[in-house]
Amino acid sequence: MKKLILALLLGGFILAGTFAKTAVVYFSATGTTERMAKNAAQALGADVIEIQPAHKYTDADLNWHDKKSLSTIECNDPKSRPAIANKIDISTYDTVILCYPIWWAYAPKIVYTFVESQNWSGKKLITLCTSGGSKLGRSGSDLAKFAKGADFKGGKDFTRGSGSDIKKYVEGLLK
């Protein structure tokens, strides 16, 4: 009985060590990425943190058919960095799983605002996206360039993936 209890305790500590210092940080304008991020966090036993824009995007802002919509303007301006309403601190995490939608083959500019505002030294970065068709593309490796000091492990589109699919993928990257 003592061996069983000890084995369970050690197993719990090993599992806790794997994801105890992991944060799933996400930006979602429509709820799709939010669902994926929360499923990932639950499956991984990770903390979940939302990137909240200072200006909440409306349907008109997200109309990619309109060249004057806010999201189109931001995506066409490489220097655009929309403000974030909430303070996010990743200093206590070893691994950050960054989740975002794909806009015009890239991460939304607010995700760059987040990435550039953090100290990434010694942290592992994994990117996960949701997409209507573009897939991850170079968005993960592009964000990693702005995450100075991060160890970029990789990224994948999980638009239709489950929490268990994400867990398996992340565990494979962290081996």
PDB file of C-alpha atoms in Angstrom:
ATOM      1  CA  MET A   1       0.000   0.000   0.000  1.00  0.00           C
ATOM      2  CA  LYS A   2       2.846   2.392   0.849  1.00  0.00           C
ATOM      3  CA  LYS A   3       4.454   1.669  -2.538  1.00  0.00           C
ATOM      4  CA  LEU A   4       1.183   2.430  -4.333  1.00  0.00           C
ATOM      5  CA  ILE A   5       0.765   5.743  -2.524  1.00  0.00           C
ATOM      6  CA  LEU A   6       4.388   6.669  -3.191  1.00  0.00           C
ATOM      7  CA  ALA A   7       4.005   5.766  -6.883  1.00  0.00           C
ATOM      8  CA  LEU A   8       0.838   7.875  -7.170  1.00  0.00           C
ATOM      9  CA  LEU A   9       2.497  10.829  -5.456  1.00  0.00           C
ATOM     10  CA  LEU A  10       5.592  10.617  -7.635  1.00  0.00           C
ATOM     11  CA  GLY A  11       3.479  10.253 -10.773  1.00  0.00           C
ATOM     12  CA  GLY A  12       1.484  13.325  -9.779  1.00  0.00           C
ATOM     13  CA  PHE A  13       4.661  15.325  -9.183  1.00  0.00           C
ATOM     14  CA  ILE A  14       6.075  14.264 -12.539  1.00  0.00           C
ATOM     15  CA  LEU A  15       2.860  15.221 -14.353  1.00  0.00           C
ATOM     16  CA  ALA A  16       2.611  18.491 -12.437  1.00  0.00           C
ATOM     17  CA  GLY A  17       6.199  19.265 -13.386  1.00  0.00           C
ATOM     18  CA  THR A  18       5.420  18.732 -17.056  1.00  0.00           C
ATOM     19  CA  PHE A  19       2.685  21.368 -17.268  1.00  0.00           C
ATOM     20  CA  ALA A  20       2.664  23.179 -13.913  1.00  0.00           C
ATOM     21  CA  LYS A  21       4.579  26.085 -15.374  1.00  0.00           C
ATOM     22  CA  THR A  22       2.724  26.266 -18.648  1.00  0.00           C
ATOM     23  CA  ALA A  23       0.434  29.072 -19.737  1.00  0.00           C
ATOM     24  CA  VAL A  24      -1.950  29.009 -22.661  1.00  0.00           C
ATOM     25  CA  VAL A  25      -2.170  32.631 -23.780  1.00  0.00           C
ATOM     26  CA  TYR A  26      -4.750  33.434 -26.424  1.00  0.00           C
ATOM     27  CA  PHE A  27      -6.359  36.155 -28.491  1.00  0.00           C
ATOM     28  CA  SER A  28      -9.798  35.485 -29.948  1.00  0.00           C
ATOM     29  CA  ALA A  29     -12.040  37.955 -31.740  1.00  0.00           C
ATOM     30  CA  THR A  30     -14.957  35.608 -32.456  1.00  0.00           C
ATOM     31  CA  GLY A  31     -14.713  32.841 -29.838  1.00  0.00           C
ATOM     32  CA  THR A  32     -13.261  30.118 -32.063  1.00  0.00           C
ATOM     33  CA  THR A  33      -9.699  30.483 -30.792  1.00  0.00           C
ATOM     34  CA  GLU A  34     -10.954  30.942 -27.229  1.00  0.00           C
ATOM     35  CA  ARG A  35     -12.635  27.513 -27.337  1.00  0.00           C
ATOM     36  CA  MET A  36      -9.497  25.881 -28.717  1.00  0.00           C
ATOM     37  CA  ALA A  37      -7.260  27.572 -26.130  1.00  0.00           C
ATOM     38  CA  LYS A  38      -9.478  26.637 -23.192  1.00  0.00           C
ATOM     39  CA  ASN A  39      -9.675  23.031 -24.395  1.00  0.00           C
ATOM     40  CA  ALA A  40      -5.880  22.971 -24.673  1.00  0.00           C
ATOM     41  CA  ALA A  41      -5.390  24.456 -21.203  1.00  0.00           C
ATOM     42  CA  GLN A  42      -7.811  21.990 -19.664  1.00  0.00           C
ATOM     43  CA  ALA A  43      -6.153  18.998 -21.354  1.00  0.00           C
ATOM     44  CA  LEU A  44      -2.694  20.206 -20.336  1.00  0.00           C
ATOM     45  CA  GLY A  45      -3.596  21.316 -16.830  1.00  0.00           C
ATOM     46  CA  ALA A  46      -2.172  24.721 -17.756  1.00  0.00           C
ATOM     47  CA  ASP A  47      -3.168  28.236 -16.790  1.00  0.00           C
ATOM     48  CA  VAL A  48      -5.160  30.145 -19.391  1.00  0.00           C
ATOM     49  CA  ILE A  49      -4.686  33.864 -20.041  1.00  0.00           C
ATOM     50  CA  GLU A  50      -6.644  35.989 -22.498  1.00  0.00           C
ATOM     51  CA  ILE A  51      -5.106  38.851 -24.479  1.00  0.00           C
ATOM     52  CA  GLN A  52      -7.868  41.455 -24.208  1.00  0.00           C
ATOM     53  CA  PRO A  53      -7.772  44.244 -26.780  1.00  0.00           C
ATOM     54  CA  ALA A  54      -8.218  47.818 -25.572  1.00  0.00           C
ATOM     55  CA  HIS A  55     -10.582  48.201 -28.542  1.00  0.00           C
ATOM     56  CA  LYS A  56     -12.959  45.228 -28.788  1.00  0.00           C
ATOM     57  CA  TYR A  57     -13.275  44.207 -32.421  1.00  0.00           C
ATOM     58  CA  THR A  58     -16.742  44.550 -33.944  1.00  0.00           C
ATOM     59  CA  ASP A  59     -18.080  42.565 -36.896  1.00  0.00           C
ATOM     60  CA  ALA A  60     -17.363  45.611 -39.090  1.00  0.00           C
ATOM     61  CA  ASP A  61     -13.755  45.708 -37.805  1.00  0.00           C
ATOM     62  CA  LEU A  62     -13.321  42.063 -38.815  1.00  0.00           C
ATOM     63  CA  ASN A  63     -14.802  42.378 -42.319  1.00  0.00           C
ATOM     64  CA  TRP A  64     -11.860  41.265 -44.426  1.00  0.00           C
ATOM     65  CA  HIS A  65     -13.764  42.166 -47.614  1.00  0.00           C
ATOM     66  CA  ASP A  66     -13.633  45.851 -46.586  1.00  0.00           C
ATOM     67  CA  LYS A  67     -10.246  47.456 -47.272  1.00  0.00           C
ATOM     68  CA  LYS A  68     -11.106  50.110 -44.674  1.00  0.00           C
ATOM     69  CA  SER A  69     -11.935  47.687 -41.847  1.00  0.00           C
ATOM     70  CA  LEU A  70      -9.733  47.884 -38.775  1.00  0.00           C
ATOM     71  CA  SER A  71      -8.360  44.358 -39.112  1.00  0.00           C
ATOM     72  CA  THR A  72      -7.458  44.935 -42.782  1.00  0.00           C
ATOM     73  CA  ILE A  73      -5.704  48.196 -41.953  1.00  0.00           C
ATOM     74  CA  GLU A  74      -3.781  46.571 -39.079  1.00  0.00           C
ATOM     75  CA  CYS A  75      -2.760  43.572 -41.178  1.00  0.00           C
ATOM     76  CA  ASN A  76      -1.446  45.809 -43.957  1.00  0.00           C
ATOM     77  CA  ASP A  77       0.652  47.904 -41.556  1.00  0.00           C
ATOM     78  CA  PRO A  78       3.745  46.018 -40.347  1.00  0.00           C
ATOM     79  CA  LYS A  79       4.223  48.552 -37.542  1.00  0.00           C
ATOM     80  CA  SER A  80       0.674  48.281 -36.217  1.00  0.00           C
ATOM     81  CA  ARG A  81       0.590  47.225 -32.568  1.00  0.00           C
ATOM     82  CA  PRO A  82      -2.934  47.476 -31.117  1.00  0.00           C
ATOM     83  CA  ALA A  83      -3.110  48.151 -27.386  1.00  0.00           C
ATOM     84  CA  ILE A  84      -3.824  45.404 -24.871  1.00  0.00           C
ATOM     85  CA  ALA A  85      -6.305  46.230 -22.079  1.00  0.00           C
ATOM     86  CA  ASN A  86      -5.050  43.740 -19.473  1.00  0.00           C
ATOM     87  CA  LYS A  87      -1.597  43.309 -17.981  1.00  0.00           C
ATOM     88  CA  ILE A  88      -0.078  39.914 -18.750  1.00  0.00           C
ATOM     89  CA  ASP A  89       2.986  38.582 -16.962  1.00  0.00           C
ATOM     90  CA  ILE A  90       4.555  35.326 -18.165  1.00  0.00           C
ATOM     91  CA  SER A  91       7.589  35.548 -15.875  1.00  0.00           C
ATOM     92  CA  THR A  92       6.543  32.544 -13.759  1.00  0.00           C
ATOM     93  CA  TYR A  93       6.056  30.203 -16.726  1.00  0.00           C
ATOM     94  CA  ASP A  94       8.576  27.961 -18.459  1.00  0.00           C
ATOM     95  CA  THR A  95       6.385  27.231 -21.484  1.00  0.00           C
ATOM     96  CA  VAL A  96       3.915  29.520 -23.225  1.00  0.00           C
ATOM     97  CA  ILE A  97       1.463  28.128 -25.724  1.00  0.00           C
ATOM     98  CA  LEU A  98       0.310  31.088 -27.783  1.00  0.00           C
ATOM     99  CA  CYS A  99      -3.064  30.680 -29.521  1.00  0.00           C
ATOM    100  CA  TYR A 100      -4.473  33.024 -32.150  1.00  0.00           C
ATOM    101  CA  PRO A 101      -6.597  33.150 -35.302  1.00  0.00           C
ATOM    102  CA  ILE A 102      -4.974  33.536 -38.695  1.00  0.00           C
ATOM    103  CA  TRP A 103      -5.713  36.856 -40.375  1.00  0.00           C
ATOM    104  CA  TRP A 104      -4.427  37.220 -43.938  1.00  0.00           C
ATOM    105  CA  ALA A 105      -1.898  34.376 -43.381  1.00  0.00           C
ATOM    106  CA  TYR A 106      -0.470  35.974 -40.204  1.00  0.00           C
ATOM    107  CA  ALA A 107      -1.219  36.343 -36.532  1.00  0.00           C
ATOM    108  CA  PRO A 108      -3.242  39.465 -35.681  1.00  0.00           C
ATOM    109  CA  LYS A 109      -1.045  42.443 -34.816  1.00  0.00           C
ATOM    110  CA  ILE A 110      -2.265  42.458 -31.197  1.00  0.00           C
ATOM    111  CA  VAL A 111      -0.461  39.126 -30.777  1.00  0.00           C
ATOM    112  CA  TYR A 112       2.760  40.900 -31.812  1.00  0.00           C
ATOM    113  CA  THR A 113       2.000  43.563 -29.187  1.00  0.00           C
ATOM    114  CA  PHE A 114       1.857  40.796 -26.574  1.00  0.00           C
ATOM    115  CA  VAL A 115       4.969  38.994 -27.799  1.00  0.00           C
ATOM    116  CA  GLU A 116       7.047  42.176 -27.891  1.00  0.00           C
ATOM    117  CA  SER A 117       5.947  43.179 -24.383  1.00  0.00           C
ATOM    118  CA  GLN A 118       7.318  40.054 -22.671  1.00  0.00           C
ATOM    119  CA  ASN A 119      10.704  38.778 -21.521  1.00  0.00           C
ATOM    120  CA  TRP A 120      11.125  35.451 -23.321  1.00  0.00           C
ATOM    121  CA  SER A 121      14.573  34.522 -22.018  1.00  0.00           C
ATOM    122  CA  GLY A 122      14.685  30.826 -21.186  1.00  0.00           C
ATOM    123  CA  LYS A 123      11.057  30.186 -22.150  1.00  0.00           C
ATOM    124  CA  LYS A 124       9.696  27.645 -24.599  1.00  0.00           C
ATOM    125  CA  LEU A 125       7.202  28.998 -27.132  1.00  0.00           C
ATOM    126  CA  ILE A 126       4.627  26.918 -28.992  1.00  0.00           C
ATOM    127  CA  THR A 127       2.117  28.521 -31.354  1.00  0.00           C
ATOM    128  CA  LEU A 128      -1.329  27.158 -32.144  1.00  0.00           C
ATOM    129  CA  CYS A 129      -3.798  28.752 -34.499  1.00  0.00           C
ATOM    130  CA  THR A 130      -7.319  28.548 -35.790  1.00  0.00           C
ATOM    131  CA  SER A 131      -7.935  29.324 -39.433  1.00  0.00           C
ATOM    132  CA  GLY A 132     -10.655  29.490 -42.010  1.00  0.00           C
ATOM    133  CA  GLY A 133      -8.277  28.148 -44.629  1.00  0.00           C
ATOM    134  CA  SER A 134      -4.792  29.667 -44.485  1.00  0.00           C
ATOM    135  CA  LYS A 135      -3.343  27.227 -41.912  1.00  0.00           C
ATOM    136  CA  LEU A 136      -0.419  28.213 -39.650  1.00  0.00           C
ATOM    137  CA  GLY A 137       1.889  29.218 -42.487  1.00  0.00           C
ATOM    138  CA  ARG A 138       4.918  31.166 -41.259  1.00  0.00           C
ATOM    139  CA  SER A 139       2.975  32.869 -38.470  1.00  0.00           C
ATOM    140  CA  GLY A 140       4.609  30.854 -35.682  1.00  0.00           C
ATOM    141  CA  SER A 141       8.175  31.290 -36.858  1.00  0.00           C
ATOM    142  CA  ASP A 142       7.445  34.948 -37.618  1.00  0.00           C
ATOM    143  CA  LEU A 143       6.197  35.543 -34.063  1.00  0.00           C
ATOM    144  CA  ALA A 144       9.214  33.674 -32.689  1.00  0.00           C
ATOM    145  CA  LYS A 145      11.494  36.300 -34.284  1.00  0.00           C
ATOM    146  CA  PHE A 146       9.819  38.924 -32.091  1.00  0.00           C
ATOM    147  CA  ALA A 147       9.961  36.716 -28.969  1.00  0.00           C
ATOM    148  CA  LYS A 148      13.627  37.492 -28.290  1.00  0.00           C
ATOM    149  CA  GLY A 149      15.262  34.691 -26.286  1.00  0.00           C
ATOM    150  CA  ALA A 150      12.432  32.185 -26.696  1.00  0.00           C
ATOM    151  CA  ASP A 151      13.087  28.579 -27.671  1.00  0.00           C
ATOM    152  CA  PHE A 152      10.511  28.181 -30.440  1.00  0.00           C
ATOM    153  CA  LYS A 153       9.369  24.558 -30.458  1.00  0.00           C
ATOM    154  CA  GLY A 154       6.922  24.724 -33.346  1.00  0.00           C
ATOM    155  CA  GLY A 155       3.315  25.379 -34.161  1.00  0.00           C
ATOM    156  CA  LYS A 156       0.251  23.886 -35.740  1.00  0.00           C
ATOM    157  CA  ASP A 157      -3.297  24.664 -36.860  1.00  0.00           C
ATOM    158  CA  PHE A 158      -5.792  23.150 -34.430  1.00  0.00           C
ATOM    159  CA  THR A 159      -9.006  24.602 -35.835  1.00  0.00           C
ATOM    160  CA  ARG A 160     -10.628  21.191 -35.682  1.00  0.00           C
ATOM    161  CA  GLY A 161      -8.403  19.490 -33.082  1.00  0.00           C
ATOM    162  CA  SER A 162      -9.445  18.351 -29.623  1.00  0.00           C
ATOM    163  CA  GLY A 163      -7.776  19.083 -26.307  1.00  0.00           C
ATOM    164  CA  SER A 164      -6.312  15.568 -26.284  1.00  0.00           C
ATOM    165  CA  ASP A 165      -4.908  16.089 -29.809  1.00  0.00           C
ATOM    166  CA  ILE A 166      -3.242  19.293 -28.635  1.00  0.00           C
ATOM    167  CA  LYS A 167      -1.876  17.620 -25.507  1.00  0.00           C
ATOM    168  CA  LYS A 168      -0.307  14.835 -27.576  1.00  0.00           C
ATOM    169  CA  TYR A 169       1.219  17.385 -29.965  1.00  0.00           C
ATOM    170  CA  VAL A 170       2.618  19.574 -27.182  1.00  0.00           C
ATOM    171  CA  GLU A 171       4.031  16.612 -25.262  1.00  0.00           C
ATOM    172  CA  GLY A 172       5.815  15.523 -28.460  1.00  0.00           C
ATOM    173  CA  LEU A 173       7.368  18.963 -28.904  1.00  0.00           C
ATOM    174  CA  LEU A 174       8.541  19.148 -25.284  1.00  0.00           C
ATOM    175  CA  LYS A 175      10.291  15.741 -25.256  1.00  0.00           C
TER     176      LYS A 175
END
